[in-house]
């Protein structure tokens, strides 16, 4: 018997043995098993998918840190996770504060498992619209760069967008309301 055919026959026999040894009945659902065929002098490894590897939801990720919150999308708009503003950046800047780095460090693992995401950079309504869009993008880039260099995320999985002042969380109604403006300066995480 040639070696490839022997390996396939061994795999079929091994899989049949696993099923036969299973206490599951036909009415029960059985998790699939994966068989890695050994080379000569190696041991076979059998692994079932780990339920703990499920993709975390935004709510689960946000629950890990008080500086995160979930913002429910309106209509067709997806939900997003908001990194609260006073933690992120000094006014008018895109340099991450130490508190922001701690928050990112706390959620990097979950974000790695979450798959592709978009980072939306937001600003308050002070300043020119074009400046605010560019500032929002620089803020989203700062978060992306940290997640890639320190958090282990794949840059190809992250899209950045500068939103600027266009989508405020809190209306200032033209008043000099620094607390409301601060809440509008943020980066939102949207799972794709």
PDB file of C-alpha atoms in Angstrom:
ATOM      1  CA  UNK A   1       0.000   0.000   0.000  1.00  0.00           C
ATOM      2  CA  UNK A   2       1.486   3.386  -0.902  1.00  0.00           C
ATOM      3  CA  UNK A   3       2.161   5.945   1.842  1.00  0.00           C
ATOM      4  CA  UNK A   4      -0.519   8.600   0.936  1.00  0.00           C
ATOM      5  CA  UNK A   5      -3.224   5.941   0.688  1.00  0.00           C
ATOM      6  CA  UNK A   6      -2.084   4.446   3.995  1.00  0.00           C
ATOM      7  CA  UNK A   7      -2.273   7.897   5.640  1.00  0.00           C
ATOM      8  CA  UNK A   8      -5.855   8.419   4.365  1.00  0.00           C
ATOM      9  CA  UNK A   9      -6.897   4.944   5.476  1.00  0.00           C
ATOM     10  CA  UNK A  10      -5.348   5.563   8.896  1.00  0.00           C
ATOM     11  CA  UNK A  11      -7.202   8.884   9.187  1.00  0.00           C
ATOM     12  CA  UNK A  12     -10.531   7.266   8.291  1.00  0.00           C
ATOM     13  CA  UNK A  13      -9.952   4.439  10.771  1.00  0.00           C
ATOM     14  CA  UNK A  14      -8.940   6.891  13.504  1.00  0.00           C
ATOM     15  CA  UNK A  15     -11.987   9.122  12.892  1.00  0.00           C
ATOM     16  CA  UNK A  16     -14.284   6.067  12.934  1.00  0.00           C
ATOM     17  CA  UNK A  17     -12.746   4.963  16.230  1.00  0.00           C
ATOM     18  CA  UNK A  18     -13.339   8.416  17.724  1.00  0.00           C
ATOM     19  CA  UNK A  19     -16.996   8.328  16.726  1.00  0.00           C
ATOM     20  CA  UNK A  20     -17.452   4.770  17.987  1.00  0.00           C
ATOM     21  CA  UNK A  21     -15.926   5.671  21.371  1.00  0.00           C
ATOM     22  CA  UNK A  22     -18.138   8.763  21.706  1.00  0.00           C
ATOM     23  CA  UNK A  23     -20.961   8.511  24.255  1.00  0.00           C
ATOM     24  CA  UNK A  24     -23.054  10.783  22.018  1.00  0.00           C
ATOM     25  CA  UNK A  25     -26.288   9.461  20.606  1.00  0.00           C
ATOM     26  CA  UNK A  26     -27.643  10.298  17.188  1.00  0.00           C
ATOM     27  CA  UNK A  27     -29.924  12.919  18.762  1.00  0.00           C
ATOM     28  CA  UNK A  28     -26.973  14.804  20.237  1.00  0.00           C
ATOM     29  CA  UNK A  29     -24.799  17.227  18.358  1.00  0.00           C
ATOM     30  CA  UNK A  30     -21.151  16.227  18.304  1.00  0.00           C
ATOM     31  CA  UNK A  31     -18.394  18.816  17.873  1.00  0.00           C
ATOM     32  CA  UNK A  32     -16.214  18.074  14.845  1.00  0.00           C
ATOM     33  CA  UNK A  33     -12.790  16.629  15.511  1.00  0.00           C
ATOM     34  CA  UNK A  34      -9.677  17.434  13.556  1.00  0.00           C
ATOM     35  CA  UNK A  35      -7.081  14.782  12.895  1.00  0.00           C
ATOM     36  CA  UNK A  36      -3.438  15.604  12.293  1.00  0.00           C
ATOM     37  CA  UNK A  37      -1.760  12.550  10.833  1.00  0.00           C
ATOM     38  CA  UNK A  38       1.642  11.812  12.283  1.00  0.00           C
ATOM     39  CA  UNK A  39       4.806  11.461  10.330  1.00  0.00           C
ATOM     40  CA  UNK A  40       6.965   8.476  11.188  1.00  0.00           C
ATOM     41  CA  UNK A  41       7.889   8.434  14.895  1.00  0.00           C
ATOM     42  CA  UNK A  42       5.318  11.116  15.796  1.00  0.00           C
ATOM     43  CA  UNK A  43       2.121  11.020  17.817  1.00  0.00           C
ATOM     44  CA  UNK A  44      -1.299  11.883  16.417  1.00  0.00           C
ATOM     45  CA  UNK A  45      -2.941  15.008  17.823  1.00  0.00           C
ATOM     46  CA  UNK A  46      -6.711  15.332  17.967  1.00  0.00           C
ATOM     47  CA  UNK A  47      -8.319  18.682  18.701  1.00  0.00           C
ATOM     48  CA  UNK A  48     -11.891  19.907  18.674  1.00  0.00           C
ATOM     49  CA  UNK A  49     -12.676  23.584  18.128  1.00  0.00           C
ATOM     50  CA  UNK A  50     -12.473  25.523  21.360  1.00  0.00           C
ATOM     51  CA  UNK A  51     -15.723  27.297  22.218  1.00  0.00           C
ATOM     52  CA  UNK A  52     -13.661  29.887  24.117  1.00  0.00           C
ATOM     53  CA  UNK A  53     -12.242  31.050  20.783  1.00  0.00           C
ATOM     54  CA  UNK A  54     -15.598  32.555  19.779  1.00  0.00           C
ATOM     55  CA  UNK A  55     -15.470  36.131  18.532  1.00  0.00           C
ATOM     56  CA  UNK A  56     -16.173  38.521  21.412  1.00  0.00           C
ATOM     57  CA  UNK A  57     -18.958  41.067  21.046  1.00  0.00           C
ATOM     58  CA  UNK A  58     -18.430  44.795  21.463  1.00  0.00           C
ATOM     59  CA  UNK A  59     -20.446  44.676  24.691  1.00  0.00           C
ATOM     60  CA  UNK A  60     -18.163  41.952  26.090  1.00  0.00           C
ATOM     61  CA  UNK A  61     -15.058  43.933  25.175  1.00  0.00           C
ATOM     62  CA  UNK A  62     -16.462  47.208  26.544  1.00  0.00           C
ATOM     63  CA  UNK A  63     -17.363  45.508  29.836  1.00  0.00           C
ATOM     64  CA  UNK A  64     -13.657  44.930  30.509  1.00  0.00           C
ATOM     65  CA  UNK A  65     -12.870  48.621  31.107  1.00  0.00           C
ATOM     66  CA  UNK A  66     -14.788  51.558  32.584  1.00  0.00           C
ATOM     67  CA  UNK A  67     -13.314  53.833  29.898  1.00  0.00           C
ATOM     68  CA  UNK A  68     -15.238  51.983  27.180  1.00  0.00           C
ATOM     69  CA  UNK A  69     -18.920  52.086  26.271  1.00  0.00           C
ATOM     70  CA  UNK A  70     -21.104  50.650  23.521  1.00  0.00           C
ATOM     71  CA  UNK A  71     -22.979  53.036  21.253  1.00  0.00           C
ATOM     72  CA  UNK A  72     -25.984  51.456  19.561  1.00  0.00           C
ATOM     73  CA  UNK A  73     -26.171  52.091  15.836  1.00  0.00           C
ATOM     74  CA  UNK A  74     -29.200  53.853  14.363  1.00  0.00           C
ATOM     75  CA  UNK A  75     -31.056  52.054  11.560  1.00  0.00           C
ATOM     76  CA  UNK A  76     -28.552  50.279   9.316  1.00  0.00           C
ATOM     77  CA  UNK A  77     -25.602  51.751  11.211  1.00  0.00           C
ATOM     78  CA  UNK A  78     -23.664  49.107  13.188  1.00  0.00           C
ATOM     79  CA  UNK A  79     -23.044  49.315  16.919  1.00  0.00           C
ATOM     80  CA  UNK A  80     -19.670  50.713  17.935  1.00  0.00           C
ATOM     81  CA  UNK A  81     -17.468  50.723  21.003  1.00  0.00           C
ATOM     82  CA  UNK A  82     -16.519  54.187  22.209  1.00  0.00           C
ATOM     83  CA  UNK A  83     -13.259  54.955  23.958  1.00  0.00           C
ATOM     84  CA  UNK A  84     -14.252  57.788  26.269  1.00  0.00           C
ATOM     85  CA  UNK A  85     -12.689  61.119  25.363  1.00  0.00           C
ATOM     86  CA  UNK A  86     -10.956  62.344  28.481  1.00  0.00           C
ATOM     87  CA  UNK A  87      -8.833  59.226  28.412  1.00  0.00           C
ATOM     88  CA  UNK A  88      -7.647  59.526  24.830  1.00  0.00           C
ATOM     89  CA  UNK A  89      -6.078  62.785  23.767  1.00  0.00           C
ATOM     90  CA  UNK A  90      -5.277  66.272  24.986  1.00  0.00           C
ATOM     91  CA  UNK A  91      -7.408  68.983  23.328  1.00  0.00           C
ATOM     92  CA  UNK A  92      -6.488  69.489  19.662  1.00  0.00           C
ATOM     93  CA  UNK A  93      -3.890  66.675  19.665  1.00  0.00           C
ATOM     94  CA  UNK A  94      -3.527  63.116  18.437  1.00  0.00           C
ATOM     95  CA  UNK A  95      -0.929  61.878  20.945  1.00  0.00           C
ATOM     96  CA  UNK A  96      -2.334  59.098  23.132  1.00  0.00           C
ATOM     97  CA  UNK A  97      -2.428  59.751  26.869  1.00  0.00           C
ATOM     98  CA  UNK A  98      -1.101  57.130  29.308  1.00  0.00           C
ATOM     99  CA  UNK A  99      -4.674  56.333  30.385  1.00  0.00           C
ATOM    100  CA  UNK A 100      -5.588  55.547  26.778  1.00  0.00           C
ATOM    101  CA  UNK A 101      -2.665  53.160  26.477  1.00  0.00           C
ATOM    102  CA  UNK A 102      -3.809  51.305  29.607  1.00  0.00           C
ATOM    103  CA  UNK A 103      -7.311  50.973  28.161  1.00  0.00           C
ATOM    104  CA  UNK A 104      -5.950  49.739  24.825  1.00  0.00           C
ATOM    105  CA  UNK A 105      -3.643  47.280  26.563  1.00  0.00           C
ATOM    106  CA  UNK A 106      -6.649  45.869  28.414  1.00  0.00           C
ATOM    107  CA  UNK A 107      -8.690  45.180  25.262  1.00  0.00           C
ATOM    108  CA  UNK A 108      -6.002  44.340  22.684  1.00  0.00           C
ATOM    109  CA  UNK A 109      -6.406  40.568  23.073  1.00  0.00           C
ATOM    110  CA  UNK A 110     -10.170  40.724  22.614  1.00  0.00           C
ATOM    111  CA  UNK A 111      -9.802  43.033  19.622  1.00  0.00           C
ATOM    112  CA  UNK A 112      -7.344  40.579  18.049  1.00  0.00           C
ATOM    113  CA  UNK A 113     -10.013  37.879  18.242  1.00  0.00           C
ATOM    114  CA  UNK A 114     -12.747  40.232  17.012  1.00  0.00           C
ATOM    115  CA  UNK A 115     -11.574  40.322  13.400  1.00  0.00           C
ATOM    116  CA  UNK A 116     -11.661  43.276  11.002  1.00  0.00           C
ATOM    117  CA  UNK A 117     -12.605  46.641  12.456  1.00  0.00           C
ATOM    118  CA  UNK A 118     -12.874  50.296  11.547  1.00  0.00           C
ATOM    119  CA  UNK A 119     -11.561  53.027  13.828  1.00  0.00           C
ATOM    120  CA  UNK A 120     -13.522  56.277  13.525  1.00  0.00           C
ATOM    121  CA  UNK A 121     -11.836  59.427  14.818  1.00  0.00           C
ATOM    122  CA  UNK A 122     -14.166  62.135  16.168  1.00  0.00           C
ATOM    123  CA  UNK A 123     -13.609  65.685  17.386  1.00  0.00           C
ATOM    124  CA  UNK A 124     -15.612  68.439  19.021  1.00  0.00           C
ATOM    125  CA  UNK A 125     -17.088  71.348  17.048  1.00  0.00           C
ATOM    126  CA  UNK A 126     -14.299  73.835  17.760  1.00  0.00           C
ATOM    127  CA  UNK A 127     -12.295  74.658  14.660  1.00  0.00           C
ATOM    128  CA  UNK A 128     -12.588  74.274  10.927  1.00  0.00           C
ATOM    129  CA  UNK A 129     -14.434  71.216   9.544  1.00  0.00           C
ATOM    130  CA  UNK A 130     -11.498  70.119   7.344  1.00  0.00           C
ATOM    131  CA  UNK A 131      -9.091  70.467  10.275  1.00  0.00           C
ATOM    132  CA  UNK A 132     -11.400  68.380  12.474  1.00  0.00           C
ATOM    133  CA  UNK A 133     -11.733  65.612   9.880  1.00  0.00           C
ATOM    134  CA  UNK A 134      -7.928  65.452   9.571  1.00  0.00           C
ATOM    135  CA  UNK A 135      -7.526  65.527  13.377  1.00  0.00           C
ATOM    136  CA  UNK A 136     -10.086  62.731  13.746  1.00  0.00           C
ATOM    137  CA  UNK A 137      -8.156  60.652  11.221  1.00  0.00           C
ATOM    138  CA  UNK A 138      -4.837  61.297  13.028  1.00  0.00           C
ATOM    139  CA  UNK A 139      -6.443  60.165  16.285  1.00  0.00           C
ATOM    140  CA  UNK A 140      -7.753  56.969  14.676  1.00  0.00           C
ATOM    141  CA  UNK A 141      -4.288  56.374  13.176  1.00  0.00           C
ATOM    142  CA  UNK A 142      -2.669  56.838  16.605  1.00  0.00           C
ATOM    143  CA  UNK A 143      -4.951  54.159  18.067  1.00  0.00           C
ATOM    144  CA  UNK A 144      -4.362  51.848  15.080  1.00  0.00           C
ATOM    145  CA  UNK A 145      -0.592  52.281  15.281  1.00  0.00           C
ATOM    146  CA  UNK A 146      -0.584  51.389  18.981  1.00  0.00           C
ATOM    147  CA  UNK A 147      -2.834  48.361  18.419  1.00  0.00           C
ATOM    148  CA  UNK A 148      -0.505  47.104  15.680  1.00  0.00           C
ATOM    149  CA  UNK A 149       2.870  47.840  17.310  1.00  0.00           C
ATOM    150  CA  UNK A 150       2.008  47.036  20.931  1.00  0.00           C
ATOM    151  CA  UNK A 151      -1.274  45.121  20.848  1.00  0.00           C
ATOM    152  CA  UNK A 152      -0.398  42.568  18.173  1.00  0.00           C
ATOM    153  CA  UNK A 153      -3.254  43.364  15.787  1.00  0.00           C
ATOM    154  CA  UNK A 154      -2.830  42.996  12.036  1.00  0.00           C
ATOM    155  CA  UNK A 155      -2.726  46.383  10.271  1.00  0.00           C
ATOM    156  CA  UNK A 156      -4.522  44.814   7.295  1.00  0.00           C
ATOM    157  CA  UNK A 157      -7.542  44.171   9.559  1.00  0.00           C
ATOM    158  CA  UNK A 158      -7.922  47.823  10.602  1.00  0.00           C
ATOM    159  CA  UNK A 159      -9.422  50.677   8.585  1.00  0.00           C
ATOM    160  CA  UNK A 160      -9.199  54.274   9.834  1.00  0.00           C
ATOM    161  CA  UNK A 161     -11.661  57.061   9.065  1.00  0.00           C
ATOM    162  CA  UNK A 162     -11.696  60.697  10.127  1.00  0.00           C
ATOM    163  CA  UNK A 163     -15.251  61.734  11.004  1.00  0.00           C
ATOM    164  CA  UNK A 164     -14.400  65.037  12.659  1.00  0.00           C
ATOM    165  CA  UNK A 165     -17.288  66.937  14.250  1.00  0.00           C
ATOM    166  CA  UNK A 166     -20.016  65.406  12.034  1.00  0.00           C
ATOM    167  CA  UNK A 167     -21.387  62.806  14.475  1.00  0.00           C
ATOM    168  CA  UNK A 168     -21.426  64.238  18.011  1.00  0.00           C
ATOM    169  CA  UNK A 169     -22.469  62.138  20.992  1.00  0.00           C
ATOM    170  CA  UNK A 170     -23.659  65.254  22.825  1.00  0.00           C
ATOM    171  CA  UNK A 171     -25.064  68.433  21.302  1.00  0.00           C
ATOM    172  CA  UNK A 172     -23.465  71.662  22.450  1.00  0.00           C
ATOM    173  CA  UNK A 173     -26.131  73.836  20.795  1.00  0.00           C
ATOM    174  CA  UNK A 174     -23.520  76.517  20.223  1.00  0.00           C
ATOM    175  CA  UNK A 175     -22.961  76.963  23.954  1.00  0.00           C
ATOM    176  CA  UNK A 176     -19.518  76.922  25.510  1.00  0.00           C
ATOM    177  CA  UNK A 177     -20.062  73.502  27.066  1.00  0.00           C
ATOM    178  CA  UNK A 178     -16.609  72.026  27.596  1.00  0.00           C
ATOM    179  CA  UNK A 179     -17.963  68.825  29.210  1.00  0.00           C
ATOM    180  CA  UNK A 180     -20.159  68.003  26.190  1.00  0.00           C
ATOM    181  CA  UNK A 181     -17.340  68.887  23.800  1.00  0.00           C
ATOM    182  CA  UNK A 182     -14.949  66.591  25.668  1.00  0.00           C
ATOM    183  CA  UNK A 183     -17.379  63.682  25.254  1.00  0.00           C
ATOM    184  CA  UNK A 184     -17.430  64.267  21.499  1.00  0.00           C
ATOM    185  CA  UNK A 185     -13.624  63.864  21.213  1.00  0.00           C
ATOM    186  CA  UNK A 186     -13.298  60.110  20.845  1.00  0.00           C
ATOM    187  CA  UNK A 187     -12.360  57.099  18.745  1.00  0.00           C
ATOM    188  CA  UNK A 188     -15.078  54.545  17.987  1.00  0.00           C
ATOM    189  CA  UNK A 189     -14.380  50.893  17.184  1.00  0.00           C
ATOM    190  CA  UNK A 190     -16.761  49.378  14.612  1.00  0.00           C
ATOM    191  CA  UNK A 191     -16.567  45.656  13.875  1.00  0.00           C
ATOM    192  CA  UNK A 192     -16.801  44.928  10.160  1.00  0.00           C
TER     193      UNK A 192
END
